[in-house]
């Protein structure tokens, strides 16, 4: 299902979870340059990084943050890993941003869910650098593909820069990290992430060979629709995902 929808439902119900953003990844690790996962206080993952080893590290780091309370300040963590997989020596470095759901807030999560539900796109801008002028609530904003902005960074020049670069990020469909020179002379690291609709795979016919196809497509990030005029072949019991 939709990770942002799951996050919003948990926030509405008083659940405890953390949103983890893969800010950057270098080396032999099968993840994209940016991605997000939701980790519940029970250790359940919504979303995958593409690496079981990295998923386990992400779960552990998120649980460590959540153990300090629901309103714990966000954390930036750099993980360096040496591993042997399939007989090959692998080494990677991954930077994670770990935030409580309270840090995201209802307004932003609702806007992210709306993008997914309507098939629209947007760019999420997040200030990574800790700075007194950009406290919680003023360091994340969403620029939608129609030009509207959800959230505020508290500075018109910075928001204009996010608006402009956000359109370029959507065209490239790749996240970037930008340096922004603030008015007080400091330099801020700014993460710009494209928020793209989940691709849909329509499968016509729900016969026995379709089940492994649906599982594989779901793991690959597709939202799968199975279409069959016989309800015995297309129903939630056969295809729970």
mmCIF file of N, CA and C in Angstrom, residues 4-91:
data_model
loop_
_atom_site.group_PDB
_atom_site.id
_atom_site.type_symbol
_atom_site.label_atom_id
_atom_site.label_comp_id
_atom_site.label_asym_id
_atom_site.label_seq_id
_atom_site.Cartn_x
_atom_site.Cartn_y
_atom_site.Cartn_z
ATOM 1 N N UNK A 4 2.833 6.701 2.591
ATOM 2 C CA UNK A 4 2.385 7.946 3.206
ATOM 3 C C UNK A 4 0.992 7.785 3.806
ATOM 4 N N UNK A 5 0.137 7.000 3.157
ATOM 5 C CA UNK A 5 -1.187 6.722 3.708
ATOM 6 C C UNK A 5 -1.051 5.970 5.029
ATOM 7 N N UNK A 6 -0.153 4.988 5.064
ATOM 8 C CA UNK A 6 0.075 4.233 6.301
ATOM 9 C C UNK A 6 0.615 5.146 7.399
ATOM 10 N N UNK A 7 1.513 6.065 7.027
ATOM 11 C CA UNK A 7 2.067 6.994 8.010
ATOM 12 C C UNK A 7 0.992 7.924 8.558
ATOM 13 N N UNK A 8 0.120 8.418 7.674
ATOM 14 C CA UNK A 8 -0.950 9.319 8.103
ATOM 15 C C UNK A 8 -1.922 8.598 9.033
ATOM 16 N N UNK A 9 -2.266 7.370 8.693
ATOM 17 C CA UNK A 9 -3.184 6.609 9.538
ATOM 18 C C UNK A 9 -2.577 6.351 10.913
ATOM 19 N N UNK A 10 -1.277 6.084 10.952
ATOM 20 C CA UNK A 10 -0.623 5.862 12.243
ATOM 21 C C UNK A 10 -0.603 7.143 13.067
ATOM 22 N N UNK A 11 -0.339 8.268 12.409
ATOM 23 C CA UNK A 11 -0.316 9.545 13.124
ATOM 24 C C UNK A 11 -1.701 9.886 13.656
ATOM 25 N N UNK A 12 -2.738 9.647 12.850
ATOM 26 C CA UNK A 12 -4.113 9.932 13.267
ATOM 27 C C UNK A 12 -4.549 9.062 14.440
ATOM 28 N N UNK A 13 -4.056 7.822 14.467
ATOM 29 C CA UNK A 13 -4.483 6.882 15.502
ATOM 30 C C UNK A 13 -3.594 6.914 16.740
ATOM 31 N N UNK A 14 -2.586 7.804 16.713
ATOM 32 C CA UNK A 14 -1.682 7.887 17.856
ATOM 33 C C UNK A 14 -0.595 6.835 17.848
ATOM 34 N N UNK A 15 -0.395 6.174 16.711
ATOM 35 C CA UNK A 15 0.651 5.160 16.604
ATOM 36 C C UNK A 15 2.038 5.778 16.628
ATOM 37 N N UNK A 16 3.030 4.922 16.817
ATOM 38 C CA UNK A 16 4.410 5.372 16.948
ATOM 39 C C UNK A 16 5.210 4.782 15.794
ATOM 40 N N UNK A 17 5.802 5.639 14.978
ATOM 41 C CA UNK A 17 6.584 5.180 13.834
ATOM 42 C C UNK A 17 7.579 6.267 13.452
ATOM 43 N N UNK A 18 8.536 5.872 12.628
ATOM 44 C CA UNK A 18 9.545 6.816 12.135
ATOM 45 C C UNK A 18 9.631 6.712 10.623
ATOM 46 N N UNK A 19 9.844 7.847 9.983
ATOM 47 C CA UNK A 19 10.039 7.898 8.547
ATOM 48 C C UNK A 19 11.543 8.032 8.292
ATOM 49 N N UNK A 20 12.080 7.114 7.497
ATOM 50 C CA UNK A 20 13.515 7.081 7.225
ATOM 51 C C UNK A 20 13.749 7.407 5.754
ATOM 52 N N UNK A 21 14.577 8.404 5.508
ATOM 53 C CA UNK A 21 14.924 8.803 4.147
ATOM 54 C C UNK A 21 16.364 8.403 3.856
ATOM 55 N N UNK A 22 16.568 7.692 2.755
ATOM 56 C CA UNK A 22 17.931 7.406 2.296
ATOM 57 C C UNK A 22 18.409 8.642 1.547
ATOM 58 N N UNK A 23 19.233 9.431 2.210
ATOM 59 C CA UNK A 23 19.691 10.703 1.645
ATOM 60 C C UNK A 23 20.687 10.458 0.523
ATOM 61 N N UNK A 24 21.610 9.544 0.742
ATOM 62 C CA UNK A 24 22.604 9.225 -0.278
ATOM 63 C C UNK A 24 23.112 7.812 -0.043
ATOM 64 N N UNK A 25 23.598 7.192 -1.096
ATOM 65 C CA UNK A 25 24.138 5.832 -1.014
ATOM 66 C C UNK A 25 25.307 5.722 -1.978
ATOM 67 N N UNK A 26 26.425 5.222 -1.476
ATOM 68 C CA UNK A 26 27.622 5.063 -2.298
ATOM 69 C C UNK A 26 28.181 3.662 -2.100
ATOM 70 N N UNK A 27 28.783 3.121 -3.154
ATOM 71 C CA UNK A 27 29.377 1.799 -3.067
ATOM 72 C C UNK A 27 28.443 0.733 -3.593
ATOM 73 N N UNK A 28 28.701 -0.510 -3.200
ATOM 74 C CA UNK A 28 27.965 -1.654 -3.738
ATOM 75 C C UNK A 28 26.730 -1.929 -2.893
ATOM 76 N N UNK A 29 25.759 -1.057 -3.042
ATOM 77 C CA UNK A 29 24.500 -1.254 -2.337
ATOM 78 C C UNK A 29 23.363 -1.040 -3.335
ATOM 79 N N UNK A 30 22.434 -2.002 -3.443
ATOM 80 C CA UNK A 30 21.403 -1.920 -4.489
ATOM 81 C C UNK A 30 20.231 -1.037 -4.096
ATOM 82 N N UNK A 31 20.486 0.250 -3.908
ATOM 83 C CA UNK A 31 19.400 1.182 -3.609
ATOM 84 C C UNK A 31 19.527 2.371 -4.540
ATOM 85 N N UNK A 32 18.412 3.091 -4.688
ATOM 86 C CA UNK A 32 18.445 4.309 -5.480
ATOM 87 C C UNK A 32 19.098 5.417 -4.669
ATOM 88 N N UNK A 33 19.377 6.535 -5.315
ATOM 89 C CA UNK A 33 20.043 7.642 -4.634
ATOM 90 C C UNK A 33 19.196 8.203 -3.507
ATOM 91 N N UNK A 34 17.912 8.001 -3.548
ATOM 92 C CA UNK A 34 17.043 8.466 -2.472
ATOM 93 C C UNK A 34 15.827 7.568 -2.402
ATOM 94 N N UNK A 35 15.312 7.372 -1.221
ATOM 95 C CA UNK A 35 14.133 6.560 -1.038
ATOM 96 C C UNK A 35 13.641 6.716 0.383
ATOM 97 N N UNK A 36 12.443 6.237 0.652
ATOM 98 C CA UNK A 36 11.854 6.372 1.978
ATOM 99 C C UNK A 36 11.287 5.043 2.450
ATOM 100 N N UNK A 37 11.365 4.831 3.767
ATOM 101 C CA UNK A 37 10.763 3.673 4.398
ATOM 102 C C UNK A 37 10.085 4.138 5.681
ATOM 103 N N UNK A 38 9.003 3.463 6.030
ATOM 104 C CA UNK A 38 8.316 3.705 7.296
ATOM 105 C C UNK A 38 8.612 2.532 8.213
ATOM 106 N N UNK A 39 9.028 2.834 9.444
ATOM 107 C CA UNK A 39 9.331 1.792 10.425
ATOM 108 C C UNK A 39 8.428 2.000 11.631
ATOM 109 N N UNK A 40 7.629 0.997 11.979
ATOM 110 C CA UNK A 40 6.743 1.112 13.129
ATOM 111 C C UNK A 40 7.497 0.733 14.402
ATOM 112 N N UNK A 41 6.903 1.061 15.544
ATOM 113 C CA UNK A 41 7.543 0.757 16.821
ATOM 114 C C UNK A 41 7.651 -0.742 17.049
ATOM 115 N N UNK A 42 6.846 -1.533 16.313
ATOM 116 C CA UNK A 42 6.937 -2.993 16.399
ATOM 117 C C UNK A 42 8.019 -3.554 15.487
ATOM 118 N N UNK A 43 8.666 -2.680 14.711
ATOM 119 C CA UNK A 43 9.732 -3.110 13.821
ATOM 120 C C UNK A 43 9.289 -3.474 12.425
ATOM 121 N N UNK A 44 8.009 -3.227 12.112
ATOM 122 C CA UNK A 44 7.496 -3.527 10.773
ATOM 123 C C UNK A 44 7.962 -2.468 9.785
ATOM 124 N N UNK A 45 8.389 -2.900 8.605
ATOM 125 C CA UNK A 45 8.812 -1.984 7.550
ATOM 126 C C UNK A 45 7.722 -1.833 6.510
ATOM 127 N N UNK A 46 7.448 -0.602 6.114
ATOM 128 C CA UNK A 46 6.604 -0.320 4.958
ATOM 129 C C UNK A 46 7.527 0.308 3.918
ATOM 130 N N UNK A 47 7.746 -0.418 2.837
ATOM 131 C CA UNK A 47 8.748 -0.003 1.857
ATOM 132 C C UNK A 47 10.015 -0.823 2.047
ATOM 133 N N UNK A 48 10.854 -0.822 1.043
ATOM 134 C CA UNK A 48 12.111 -1.569 1.089
ATOM 135 C C UNK A 48 13.222 -0.751 0.453
ATOM 136 N N UNK A 49 14.435 -0.977 0.923
ATOM 137 C CA UNK A 49 15.589 -0.269 0.365
ATOM 138 C C UNK A 49 16.156 -0.989 -0.848
ATOM 139 N N UNK A 50 15.865 -2.285 -0.969
ATOM 140 C CA UNK A 50 16.469 -3.091 -2.023
ATOM 141 C C UNK A 50 17.554 -4.001 -1.486
ATOM 142 N N UNK A 51 17.882 -3.854 -0.197
ATOM 143 C CA UNK A 51 18.911 -4.677 0.436
ATOM 144 C C UNK A 51 18.404 -5.140 1.790
ATOM 145 N N UNK A 52 18.357 -6.466 2.008
ATOM 146 C CA UNK A 52 17.910 -6.990 3.293
ATOM 147 C C UNK A 52 18.831 -6.552 4.424
ATOM 148 N N UNK A 53 20.129 -6.504 4.143
ATOM 149 C CA UNK A 53 21.095 -6.080 5.164
ATOM 150 C C UNK A 53 20.849 -4.628 5.555
ATOM 151 N N UNK A 54 20.638 -3.768 4.556
ATOM 152 C CA UNK A 54 20.383 -2.356 4.843
ATOM 153 C C UNK A 54 19.027 -2.179 5.530
ATOM 154 N N UNK A 55 18.021 -2.955 5.120
ATOM 155 C CA UNK A 55 16.715 -2.886 5.786
ATOM 156 C C UNK A 55 16.858 -3.150 7.281
ATOM 157 N N UNK A 56 17.676 -4.144 7.636
ATOM 158 C CA UNK A 56 17.877 -4.477 9.050
ATOM 159 C C UNK A 56 18.545 -3.320 9.786
ATOM 160 N N UNK A 57 19.516 -2.672 9.141
ATOM 161 C CA UNK A 57 20.181 -1.521 9.763
ATOM 162 C C UNK A 57 19.217 -0.350 9.922
ATOM 163 N N UNK A 58 18.391 -0.118 8.902
ATOM 164 C CA UNK A 58 17.405 0.967 8.964
ATOM 165 C C UNK A 58 16.415 0.711 10.096
ATOM 166 N N UNK A 59 15.949 -0.522 10.213
ATOM 167 C CA UNK A 59 15.020 -0.868 11.290
ATOM 168 C C UNK A 59 15.664 -0.591 12.660
ATOM 169 N N UNK A 60 16.918 -1.020 12.821
ATOM 170 C CA UNK A 60 17.597 -0.840 14.109
ATOM 171 C C UNK A 60 17.781 0.630 14.450
ATOM 172 N N UNK A 61 18.161 1.447 13.458
ATOM 173 C CA UNK A 61 18.379 2.871 13.713
ATOM 174 C C UNK A 61 17.065 3.578 14.043
ATOM 175 N N UNK A 62 15.987 3.217 13.337
ATOM 176 C CA UNK A 62 14.690 3.839 13.592
ATOM 177 C C UNK A 62 14.166 3.459 14.978
ATOM 178 N N UNK A 63 14.318 2.197 15.346
ATOM 179 C CA UNK A 63 13.866 1.763 16.667
ATOM 180 C C UNK A 63 14.665 2.453 17.770
ATOM 181 N N UNK A 64 15.938 2.691 17.524
ATOM 182 C CA UNK A 64 16.767 3.403 18.511
ATOM 183 C C UNK A 64 16.238 4.814 18.735
ATOM 184 N N UNK A 65 15.848 5.491 17.651
ATOM 185 C CA UNK A 65 15.287 6.842 17.787
ATOM 186 C C UNK A 65 13.949 6.794 18.520
ATOM 187 N N UNK A 66 13.081 5.871 18.134
ATOM 188 C CA UNK A 66 11.754 5.807 18.732
ATOM 189 C C UNK A 66 11.810 5.465 20.219
ATOM 190 N N UNK A 67 12.854 4.752 20.635
ATOM 191 C CA UNK A 67 12.974 4.376 22.046
ATOM 192 C C UNK A 67 13.156 5.595 22.945
ATOM 193 N N UNK A 68 13.543 6.727 22.361
ATOM 194 C CA UNK A 68 13.754 7.939 23.161
ATOM 195 C C UNK A 68 12.499 8.791 23.271
ATOM 196 N N UNK A 69 11.391 8.369 22.607
ATOM 197 C CA UNK A 69 10.126 9.090 22.767
ATOM 198 C C UNK A 69 9.500 9.485 21.444
ATOM 199 N N UNK A 70 8.197 9.827 21.510
ATOM 200 C CA UNK A 70 7.450 10.174 20.304
ATOM 201 C C UNK A 70 7.898 11.478 19.678
ATOM 202 N N UNK A 71 8.408 12.384 20.494
ATOM 203 C CA UNK A 71 8.794 13.702 19.978
ATOM 204 C C UNK A 71 10.315 13.844 19.942
ATOM 205 N N UNK A 72 10.993 12.738 19.694
ATOM 206 C CA UNK A 72 12.447 12.774 19.627
ATOM 207 C C UNK A 72 12.895 13.627 18.447
ATOM 208 N N UNK A 73 13.970 14.423 18.627
ATOM 209 C CA UNK A 73 14.476 15.194 17.483
ATOM 210 C C UNK A 73 15.002 14.266 16.401
ATOM 211 N N UNK A 74 14.882 14.706 15.176
ATOM 212 C CA UNK A 74 15.341 13.893 14.054
ATOM 213 C C UNK A 74 16.842 13.642 14.160
ATOM 214 N N UNK A 75 17.326 12.640 13.434
ATOM 215 C CA UNK A 75 18.740 12.305 13.446
ATOM 216 C C UNK A 75 19.220 12.055 12.023
ATOM 217 N N UNK A 76 20.449 12.478 11.762
ATOM 218 C CA UNK A 76 21.160 12.101 10.543
ATOM 219 C C UNK A 76 22.203 11.070 10.931
ATOM 220 N N UNK A 77 22.163 9.914 10.267
ATOM 221 C CA UNK A 77 23.097 8.844 10.588
ATOM 222 C C UNK A 77 23.824 8.420 9.317
ATOM 223 N N UNK A 78 25.120 8.186 9.438
ATOM 224 C CA UNK A 78 25.919 7.664 8.335
ATOM 225 C C UNK A 78 26.315 6.232 8.692
ATOM 226 N N UNK A 79 25.898 5.282 7.857
ATOM 227 C CA UNK A 79 26.214 3.877 8.077
ATOM 228 C C UNK A 79 27.294 3.449 7.092
ATOM 229 N N UNK A 80 28.332 2.838 7.618
ATOM 230 C CA UNK A 80 29.385 2.278 6.770
ATOM 231 C C UNK A 80 29.383 0.777 6.976
ATOM 232 N N UNK A 81 29.345 0.052 5.883
ATOM 233 C CA UNK A 81 29.129 -1.393 5.977
ATOM 234 C C UNK A 81 30.135 -2.147 5.126
ATOM 235 N N UNK A 82 30.666 -3.212 5.713
ATOM 236 C CA UNK A 82 31.444 -4.195 4.974
ATOM 237 C C UNK A 82 30.669 -5.495 5.044
ATOM 238 N N UNK A 83 30.481 -6.145 3.916
ATOM 239 C CA UNK A 83 29.710 -7.382 3.921
ATOM 240 C C UNK A 83 30.195 -8.287 2.797
ATOM 241 N N UNK A 84 29.963 -9.573 2.989
ATOM 242 C CA UNK A 84 30.229 -10.554 1.945
ATOM 243 C C UNK A 84 28.889 -11.144 1.536
ATOM 244 N N UNK A 85 28.554 -10.983 0.272
ATOM 245 C CA UNK A 85 27.283 -11.487 -0.237
ATOM 246 C C UNK A 85 27.540 -12.245 -1.535
ATOM 247 N N UNK A 86 27.042 -13.464 -1.606
ATOM 248 C CA UNK A 86 27.197 -14.304 -2.801
ATOM 249 C C UNK A 86 28.665 -14.449 -3.190
ATOM 250 N N UNK A 87 29.525 -14.498 -2.161
ATOM 251 C CA UNK A 87 30.945 -14.685 -2.430
ATOM 252 C C UNK A 87 31.692 -13.424 -2.799
ATOM 253 N N UNK A 88 31.000 -12.280 -2.861
ATOM 254 C CA UNK A 88 31.633 -11.022 -3.236
ATOM 255 C C UNK A 88 31.780 -10.121 -2.009
ATOM 256 N N UNK A 89 32.921 -9.465 -1.899
ATOM 257 C CA UNK A 89 33.122 -8.490 -0.830
ATOM 258 C C UNK A 89 32.498 -7.163 -1.256
ATOM 259 N N UNK A 90 31.681 -6.610 -0.397
ATOM 260 C CA UNK A 90 30.984 -5.377 -0.730
ATOM 261 C C UNK A 90 31.187 -4.354 0.387
ATOM 262 N N UNK A 91 31.291 -3.096 -0.006
ATOM 263 C CA UNK A 91 31.446 -2.018 0.962
ATOM 264 C C UNK A 91 30.575 -0.860 0.516
#
